[in-house]
């Protein structure tokens, strides 16, 4: 059962060693797993959602109530499976550009995407990709972010 304060760092660590890891089974706090599983337009959707889903398929196996642990924690947990992709289903030409765009967008998540993208001509890029410029960061799918990053190349 992974402590909440290291959960994000552990996920980043696993991502960095993904070529050596086929799959991982882990228990995290339920709220953290909701972030890992979140899709666009969900309140929990965030940078970590995009980052892990870019590299791995995340599957919830089951929830574990707090009463199952001794001593009893204050939160429920969830057991998950991370299966790292051998071949990415959607590939960014430059991953560092992709994750910079995602991070900048979510840093100002309540702004319209046209105002939070770190692009010279965001209106033109969004128009070419048929993405509504009035959407907010949490409304764009991972595939939308990949398309935006790839359009810069």
mmCIF file with all atom_site columns, C-alpha atoms in Angstrom:
data_model
loop_
_atom_site.group_PDB
_atom_site.id
_atom_site.type_symbol
_atom_site.label_atom_id
_atom_site.label_alt_id
_atom_site.label_comp_id
_atom_site.label_asym_id
_atom_site.label_entity_id
_atom_site.label_seq_id
_atom_site.pdbx_PDB_ins_code
_atom_site.Cartn_x
_atom_site.Cartn_y
_atom_site.Cartn_z
_atom_site.occupancy
_atom_site.B_iso_or_equiv
_atom_site.pdbx_formal_charge
_atom_site.auth_seq_id
_atom_site.auth_comp_id
_atom_site.auth_asym_id
_atom_site.auth_atom_id
_atom_site.pdbx_PDB_model_num
ATOM 1   C CA . UNK A 1 1   ? 0.000   0.000  0.000   1.00 0.00 ? 1   UNK A CA 1
ATOM 2   C CA . UNK A 1 2   ? 1.769   3.098  -1.264  1.00 0.00 ? 2   UNK A CA 1
ATOM 3   C CA . UNK A 1 3   ? 1.795   6.198  0.982   1.00 0.00 ? 3   UNK A CA 1
ATOM 4   C CA . UNK A 1 4   ? -0.003  9.099  -0.668  1.00 0.00 ? 4   UNK A CA 1
ATOM 5   C CA . UNK A 1 5   ? 2.970   11.459 -0.385  1.00 0.00 ? 5   UNK A CA 1
ATOM 6   C CA . UNK A 1 6   ? 5.128   9.266  -2.671  1.00 0.00 ? 6   UNK A CA 1
ATOM 7   C CA . UNK A 1 7   ? 2.440   8.004  -5.057  1.00 0.00 ? 7   UNK A CA 1
ATOM 8   C CA . UNK A 1 8   ? 3.166   10.478 -7.865  1.00 0.00 ? 8   UNK A CA 1
ATOM 9   C CA . UNK A 1 9   ? 6.919   10.004 -7.537  1.00 0.00 ? 9   UNK A CA 1
ATOM 10  C CA . UNK A 1 10  ? 6.499   6.235  -7.665  1.00 0.00 ? 10  UNK A CA 1
ATOM 11  C CA . UNK A 1 11  ? 4.393   6.473  -10.821 1.00 0.00 ? 11  UNK A CA 1
ATOM 12  C CA . UNK A 1 12  ? 7.056   8.718  -12.392 1.00 0.00 ? 12  UNK A CA 1
ATOM 13  C CA . UNK A 1 13  ? 9.743   6.220  -11.346 1.00 0.00 ? 13  UNK A CA 1
ATOM 14  C CA . UNK A 1 14  ? 7.837   3.322  -12.910 1.00 0.00 ? 14  UNK A CA 1
ATOM 15  C CA . UNK A 1 15  ? 7.342   5.330  -16.107 1.00 0.00 ? 15  UNK A CA 1
ATOM 16  C CA . UNK A 1 16  ? 11.061  6.068  -16.309 1.00 0.00 ? 16  UNK A CA 1
ATOM 17  C CA . UNK A 1 17  ? 11.839  2.318  -16.061 1.00 0.00 ? 17  UNK A CA 1
ATOM 18  C CA . UNK A 1 18  ? 8.915   1.127  -18.185 1.00 0.00 ? 18  UNK A CA 1
ATOM 19  C CA . UNK A 1 19  ? 11.101  -0.677 -20.704 1.00 0.00 ? 19  UNK A CA 1
ATOM 20  C CA . UNK A 1 20  ? 12.035  -3.091 -17.889 1.00 0.00 ? 20  UNK A CA 1
ATOM 21  C CA . UNK A 1 21  ? 8.523   -3.388 -16.443 1.00 0.00 ? 21  UNK A CA 1
ATOM 22  C CA . UNK A 1 22  ? 5.730   -5.191 -18.253 1.00 0.00 ? 22  UNK A CA 1
ATOM 23  C CA . UNK A 1 23  ? 3.098   -4.643 -15.574 1.00 0.00 ? 23  UNK A CA 1
ATOM 24  C CA . UNK A 1 24  ? 2.792   -3.549 -11.974 1.00 0.00 ? 24  UNK A CA 1
ATOM 25  C CA . UNK A 1 25  ? 0.150   -4.298 -9.354  1.00 0.00 ? 25  UNK A CA 1
ATOM 26  C CA . UNK A 1 26  ? -0.160  -1.611 -6.706  1.00 0.00 ? 26  UNK A CA 1
ATOM 27  C CA . UNK A 1 27  ? -2.422  -0.388 -3.953  1.00 0.00 ? 27  UNK A CA 1
ATOM 28  C CA . UNK A 1 28  ? -2.900  3.370  -3.772  1.00 0.00 ? 28  UNK A CA 1
ATOM 29  C CA . UNK A 1 29  ? -5.327  5.646  -1.999  1.00 0.00 ? 29  UNK A CA 1
ATOM 30  C CA . UNK A 1 30  ? -8.658  5.535  -3.806  1.00 0.00 ? 30  UNK A CA 1
ATOM 31  C CA . UNK A 1 31  ? -8.584  9.268  -4.616  1.00 0.00 ? 31  UNK A CA 1
ATOM 32  C CA . UNK A 1 32  ? -5.176  8.924  -6.289  1.00 0.00 ? 32  UNK A CA 1
ATOM 33  C CA . UNK A 1 33  ? -6.394  6.014  -8.426  1.00 0.00 ? 33  UNK A CA 1
ATOM 34  C CA . UNK A 1 34  ? -9.367  8.132  -9.500  1.00 0.00 ? 34  UNK A CA 1
ATOM 35  C CA . UNK A 1 35  ? -6.809  10.631 -10.874 1.00 0.00 ? 35  UNK A CA 1
ATOM 36  C CA . UNK A 1 36  ? -4.912  7.875  -12.697 1.00 0.00 ? 36  UNK A CA 1
ATOM 37  C CA . UNK A 1 37  ? -8.119  6.561  -14.287 1.00 0.00 ? 37  UNK A CA 1
ATOM 38  C CA . UNK A 1 38  ? -9.747  9.919  -15.033 1.00 0.00 ? 38  UNK A CA 1
ATOM 39  C CA . UNK A 1 39  ? -10.678 10.829 -18.588 1.00 0.00 ? 39  UNK A CA 1
ATOM 40  C CA . UNK A 1 40  ? -11.327 14.244 -20.063 1.00 0.00 ? 40  UNK A CA 1
ATOM 41  C CA . UNK A 1 41  ? -14.176 16.267 -18.579 1.00 0.00 ? 41  UNK A CA 1
ATOM 42  C CA . UNK A 1 42  ? -13.883 14.484 -15.222 1.00 0.00 ? 42  UNK A CA 1
ATOM 43  C CA . UNK A 1 43  ? -13.017 16.572 -12.151 1.00 0.00 ? 43  UNK A CA 1
ATOM 44  C CA . UNK A 1 44  ? -10.073 14.285 -11.296 1.00 0.00 ? 44  UNK A CA 1
ATOM 45  C CA . UNK A 1 45  ? -8.502  14.558 -14.783 1.00 0.00 ? 45  UNK A CA 1
ATOM 46  C CA . UNK A 1 46  ? -5.022  16.064 -14.450 1.00 0.00 ? 46  UNK A CA 1
ATOM 47  C CA . UNK A 1 47  ? -1.425  15.986 -15.624 1.00 0.00 ? 47  UNK A CA 1
ATOM 48  C CA . UNK A 1 48  ? -0.840  12.630 -13.881 1.00 0.00 ? 48  UNK A CA 1
ATOM 49  C CA . UNK A 1 49  ? -3.888  11.179 -15.692 1.00 0.00 ? 49  UNK A CA 1
ATOM 50  C CA . UNK A 1 50  ? -2.411  12.131 -19.052 1.00 0.00 ? 50  UNK A CA 1
ATOM 51  C CA . UNK A 1 51  ? 1.103   11.063 -18.128 1.00 0.00 ? 51  UNK A CA 1
ATOM 52  C CA . UNK A 1 52  ? 0.283   7.544  -16.950 1.00 0.00 ? 52  UNK A CA 1
ATOM 53  C CA . UNK A 1 53  ? -2.334  6.919  -19.653 1.00 0.00 ? 53  UNK A CA 1
ATOM 54  C CA . UNK A 1 54  ? 0.192   7.906  -22.323 1.00 0.00 ? 54  UNK A CA 1
ATOM 55  C CA . UNK A 1 55  ? 2.517   5.087  -21.232 1.00 0.00 ? 55  UNK A CA 1
ATOM 56  C CA . UNK A 1 56  ? 0.248   2.479  -19.684 1.00 0.00 ? 56  UNK A CA 1
ATOM 57  C CA . UNK A 1 57  ? -3.209  1.009  -19.501 1.00 0.00 ? 57  UNK A CA 1
ATOM 58  C CA . UNK A 1 58  ? -4.558  1.550  -15.993 1.00 0.00 ? 58  UNK A CA 1
ATOM 59  C CA . UNK A 1 59  ? -7.103  -0.949 -14.713 1.00 0.00 ? 59  UNK A CA 1
ATOM 60  C CA . UNK A 1 60  ? -8.906  -0.818 -11.392 1.00 0.00 ? 60  UNK A CA 1
ATOM 61  C CA . UNK A 1 61  ? -9.077  -4.310 -9.925  1.00 0.00 ? 61  UNK A CA 1
ATOM 62  C CA . UNK A 1 62  ? -10.968 -3.650 -6.688  1.00 0.00 ? 62  UNK A CA 1
ATOM 63  C CA . UNK A 1 63  ? -11.475 -1.190 -3.857  1.00 0.00 ? 63  UNK A CA 1
ATOM 64  C CA . UNK A 1 64  ? -10.221 -1.958 -0.364  1.00 0.00 ? 64  UNK A CA 1
ATOM 65  C CA . UNK A 1 65  ? -12.105 -0.367 2.536   1.00 0.00 ? 65  UNK A CA 1
ATOM 66  C CA . UNK A 1 66  ? -10.070 1.285  5.280   1.00 0.00 ? 66  UNK A CA 1
ATOM 67  C CA . UNK A 1 67  ? -11.386 -1.320 7.735   1.00 0.00 ? 67  UNK A CA 1
ATOM 68  C CA . UNK A 1 68  ? -9.299  -3.959 5.947   1.00 0.00 ? 68  UNK A CA 1
ATOM 69  C CA . UNK A 1 69  ? -6.059  -2.502 7.339   1.00 0.00 ? 69  UNK A CA 1
ATOM 70  C CA . UNK A 1 70  ? -4.595  -2.552 10.824  1.00 0.00 ? 70  UNK A CA 1
ATOM 71  C CA . UNK A 1 71  ? -4.146  0.121  12.017  1.00 0.00 ? 71  UNK A CA 1
ATOM 72  C CA . UNK A 1 72  ? -7.090  1.525  10.127  1.00 0.00 ? 72  UNK A CA 1
ATOM 73  C CA . UNK A 1 73  ? -6.146  4.449  7.842   1.00 0.00 ? 73  UNK A CA 1
ATOM 74  C CA . UNK A 1 74  ? -8.458  7.408  7.307   1.00 0.00 ? 74  UNK A CA 1
ATOM 75  C CA . UNK A 1 75  ? -8.922  6.625  3.596   1.00 0.00 ? 75  UNK A CA 1
ATOM 76  C CA . UNK A 1 76  ? -10.031 3.775  1.366   1.00 0.00 ? 76  UNK A CA 1
ATOM 77  C CA . UNK A 1 77  ? -7.604  2.189  -1.082  1.00 0.00 ? 77  UNK A CA 1
ATOM 78  C CA . UNK A 1 78  ? -7.786  0.679  -4.549  1.00 0.00 ? 78  UNK A CA 1
ATOM 79  C CA . UNK A 1 79  ? -5.763  -2.176 -6.035  1.00 0.00 ? 79  UNK A CA 1
ATOM 80  C CA . UNK A 1 80  ? -4.762  -1.497 -9.651  1.00 0.00 ? 80  UNK A CA 1
ATOM 81  C CA . UNK A 1 81  ? -2.875  -2.980 -12.544 1.00 0.00 ? 81  UNK A CA 1
ATOM 82  C CA . UNK A 1 82  ? -0.580  -0.850 -14.695 1.00 0.00 ? 82  UNK A CA 1
ATOM 83  C CA . UNK A 1 83  ? 0.264   -2.484 -18.004 1.00 0.00 ? 83  UNK A CA 1
ATOM 84  C CA . UNK A 1 84  ? 2.938   -0.571 -19.881 1.00 0.00 ? 84  UNK A CA 1
ATOM 85  C CA . UNK A 1 85  ? 2.466   -0.381 -23.636 1.00 0.00 ? 85  UNK A CA 1
ATOM 86  C CA . UNK A 1 86  ? 5.025   -2.167 -25.791 1.00 0.00 ? 86  UNK A CA 1
ATOM 87  C CA . UNK A 1 87  ? 4.021   0.223  -28.552 1.00 0.00 ? 87  UNK A CA 1
ATOM 88  C CA . UNK A 1 88  ? 2.291   3.483  -27.664 1.00 0.00 ? 88  UNK A CA 1
ATOM 89  C CA . UNK A 1 89  ? -1.241  3.667  -29.124 1.00 0.00 ? 89  UNK A CA 1
ATOM 90  C CA . UNK A 1 90  ? -0.776  7.400  -29.810 1.00 0.00 ? 90  UNK A CA 1
ATOM 91  C CA . UNK A 1 91  ? 2.765   8.724  -30.164 1.00 0.00 ? 91  UNK A CA 1
ATOM 92  C CA . UNK A 1 92  ? 3.981   12.263 -29.685 1.00 0.00 ? 92  UNK A CA 1
ATOM 93  C CA . UNK A 1 93  ? 6.856   13.241 -31.951 1.00 0.00 ? 93  UNK A CA 1
ATOM 94  C CA . UNK A 1 94  ? 8.547   14.843 -28.951 1.00 0.00 ? 94  UNK A CA 1
ATOM 95  C CA . UNK A 1 95  ? 7.286   13.721 -25.552 1.00 0.00 ? 95  UNK A CA 1
ATOM 96  C CA . UNK A 1 96  ? 8.921   16.628 -23.716 1.00 0.00 ? 96  UNK A CA 1
ATOM 97  C CA . UNK A 1 97  ? 6.868   19.054 -25.851 1.00 0.00 ? 97  UNK A CA 1
ATOM 98  C CA . UNK A 1 98  ? 3.689   17.074 -25.173 1.00 0.00 ? 98  UNK A CA 1
ATOM 99  C CA . UNK A 1 99  ? 4.142   17.099 -21.412 1.00 0.00 ? 99  UNK A CA 1
ATOM 100 C CA . UNK A 1 100 ? 5.140   20.769 -21.382 1.00 0.00 ? 100 UNK A CA 1
ATOM 101 C CA . UNK A 1 101 ? 1.886   21.630 -23.169 1.00 0.00 ? 101 UNK A CA 1
ATOM 102 C CA . UNK A 1 102 ? -0.149  19.456 -20.796 1.00 0.00 ? 102 UNK A CA 1
ATOM 103 C CA . UNK A 1 103 ? 1.522   20.922 -17.702 1.00 0.00 ? 103 UNK A CA 1
ATOM 104 C CA . UNK A 1 104 ? 1.043   24.519 -18.879 1.00 0.00 ? 104 UNK A CA 1
ATOM 105 C CA . UNK A 1 105 ? -2.595  23.844 -19.774 1.00 0.00 ? 105 UNK A CA 1
ATOM 106 C CA . UNK A 1 106 ? -3.455  22.289 -16.419 1.00 0.00 ? 106 UNK A CA 1
ATOM 107 C CA . UNK A 1 107 ? -1.527  24.952 -14.498 1.00 0.00 ? 107 UNK A CA 1
ATOM 108 C CA . UNK A 1 108 ? -4.332  27.307 -15.534 1.00 0.00 ? 108 UNK A CA 1
ATOM 109 C CA . UNK A 1 109 ? -7.048  24.683 -15.870 1.00 0.00 ? 109 UNK A CA 1
ATOM 110 C CA . UNK A 1 110 ? -9.982  27.084 -15.455 1.00 0.00 ? 110 UNK A CA 1
ATOM 111 C CA . UNK A 1 111 ? -8.842  29.257 -18.364 1.00 0.00 ? 111 UNK A CA 1
ATOM 112 C CA . UNK A 1 112 ? -10.002 28.536 -21.870 1.00 0.00 ? 112 UNK A CA 1
ATOM 113 C CA . UNK A 1 113 ? -7.483  26.357 -23.673 1.00 0.00 ? 113 UNK A CA 1
ATOM 114 C CA . UNK A 1 114 ? -6.780  29.094 -26.210 1.00 0.00 ? 114 UNK A CA 1
ATOM 115 C CA . UNK A 1 115 ? -5.485  31.278 -23.349 1.00 0.00 ? 115 UNK A CA 1
ATOM 116 C CA . UNK A 1 116 ? -3.442  28.611 -21.580 1.00 0.00 ? 116 UNK A CA 1
ATOM 117 C CA . UNK A 1 117 ? -1.631  26.870 -24.436 1.00 0.00 ? 117 UNK A CA 1
ATOM 118 C CA . UNK A 1 118 ? 2.037   27.897 -24.734 1.00 0.00 ? 118 UNK A CA 1
ATOM 119 C CA . UNK A 1 119 ? 1.748   28.415 -28.505 1.00 0.00 ? 119 UNK A CA 1
ATOM 120 C CA . UNK A 1 120 ? 2.525   31.359 -30.782 1.00 0.00 ? 120 UNK A CA 1
ATOM 121 C CA . UNK A 1 121 ? -0.687  30.943 -32.788 1.00 0.00 ? 121 UNK A CA 1
ATOM 122 C CA . UNK A 1 122 ? -3.092  28.942 -30.627 1.00 0.00 ? 122 UNK A CA 1
ATOM 123 C CA . UNK A 1 123 ? -6.224  29.926 -32.581 1.00 0.00 ? 123 UNK A CA 1
ATOM 124 C CA . UNK A 1 124 ? -4.746  28.691 -35.879 1.00 0.00 ? 124 UNK A CA 1
ATOM 125 C CA . UNK A 1 125 ? -3.486  25.415 -34.355 1.00 0.00 ? 125 UNK A CA 1
ATOM 126 C CA . UNK A 1 126 ? -6.789  24.677 -32.621 1.00 0.00 ? 126 UNK A CA 1
ATOM 127 C CA . UNK A 1 127 ? -8.743  25.543 -35.760 1.00 0.00 ? 127 UNK A CA 1
ATOM 128 C CA . UNK A 1 128 ? -6.619  23.225 -37.925 1.00 0.00 ? 128 UNK A CA 1
ATOM 129 C CA . UNK A 1 129 ? -7.147  20.409 -35.409 1.00 0.00 ? 129 UNK A CA 1
ATOM 130 C CA . UNK A 1 130 ? -10.871 21.161 -35.085 1.00 0.00 ? 130 UNK A CA 1
ATOM 131 C CA . UNK A 1 131 ? -10.591 21.711 -31.339 1.00 0.00 ? 131 UNK A CA 1
ATOM 132 C CA . UNK A 1 132 ? -12.988 24.217 -29.800 1.00 0.00 ? 132 UNK A CA 1
ATOM 133 C CA . UNK A 1 133 ? -10.870 27.108 -28.439 1.00 0.00 ? 133 UNK A CA 1
ATOM 134 C CA . UNK A 1 134 ? -13.458 27.697 -25.681 1.00 0.00 ? 134 UNK A CA 1
ATOM 135 C CA . UNK A 1 135 ? -12.758 24.335 -24.022 1.00 0.00 ? 135 UNK A CA 1
ATOM 136 C CA . UNK A 1 136 ? -10.782 24.148 -20.808 1.00 0.00 ? 136 UNK A CA 1
ATOM 137 C CA . UNK A 1 137 ? -7.705  21.993 -20.110 1.00 0.00 ? 137 UNK A CA 1
ATOM 138 C CA . UNK A 1 138 ? -9.754  19.214 -18.530 1.00 0.00 ? 138 UNK A CA 1
ATOM 139 C CA . UNK A 1 139 ? -11.975 18.965 -21.624 1.00 0.00 ? 139 UNK A CA 1
ATOM 140 C CA . UNK A 1 140 ? -9.187  17.959 -24.016 1.00 0.00 ? 140 UNK A CA 1
ATOM 141 C CA . UNK A 1 141 ? -8.387  14.278 -24.436 1.00 0.00 ? 141 UNK A CA 1
ATOM 142 C CA . UNK A 1 142 ? -4.864  12.919 -24.350 1.00 0.00 ? 142 UNK A CA 1
ATOM 143 C CA . UNK A 1 143 ? -5.188  12.421 -28.115 1.00 0.00 ? 143 UNK A CA 1
ATOM 144 C CA . UNK A 1 144 ? -6.036  16.152 -28.473 1.00 0.00 ? 144 UNK A CA 1
ATOM 145 C CA . UNK A 1 145 ? -2.881  17.088 -26.575 1.00 0.00 ? 145 UNK A CA 1
ATOM 146 C CA . UNK A 1 146 ? -0.793  14.740 -28.704 1.00 0.00 ? 146 UNK A CA 1
ATOM 147 C CA . UNK A 1 147 ? -2.261  16.269 -31.875 1.00 0.00 ? 147 UNK A CA 1
ATOM 148 C CA . UNK A 1 148 ? -1.439  19.780 -30.596 1.00 0.00 ? 148 UNK A CA 1
ATOM 149 C CA . UNK A 1 149 ? 2.147   18.778 -29.722 1.00 0.00 ? 149 UNK A CA 1
ATOM 150 C CA . UNK A 1 150 ? 2.626   17.017 -33.063 1.00 0.00 ? 150 UNK A CA 1
ATOM 151 C CA . UNK A 1 151 ? 1.311   20.026 -34.977 1.00 0.00 ? 151 UNK A CA 1
ATOM 152 C CA . UNK A 1 152 ? 4.288   22.024 -33.712 1.00 0.00 ? 152 UNK A CA 1
ATOM 153 C CA . UNK A 1 153 ? 6.776   19.773 -35.490 1.00 0.00 ? 153 UNK A CA 1
#
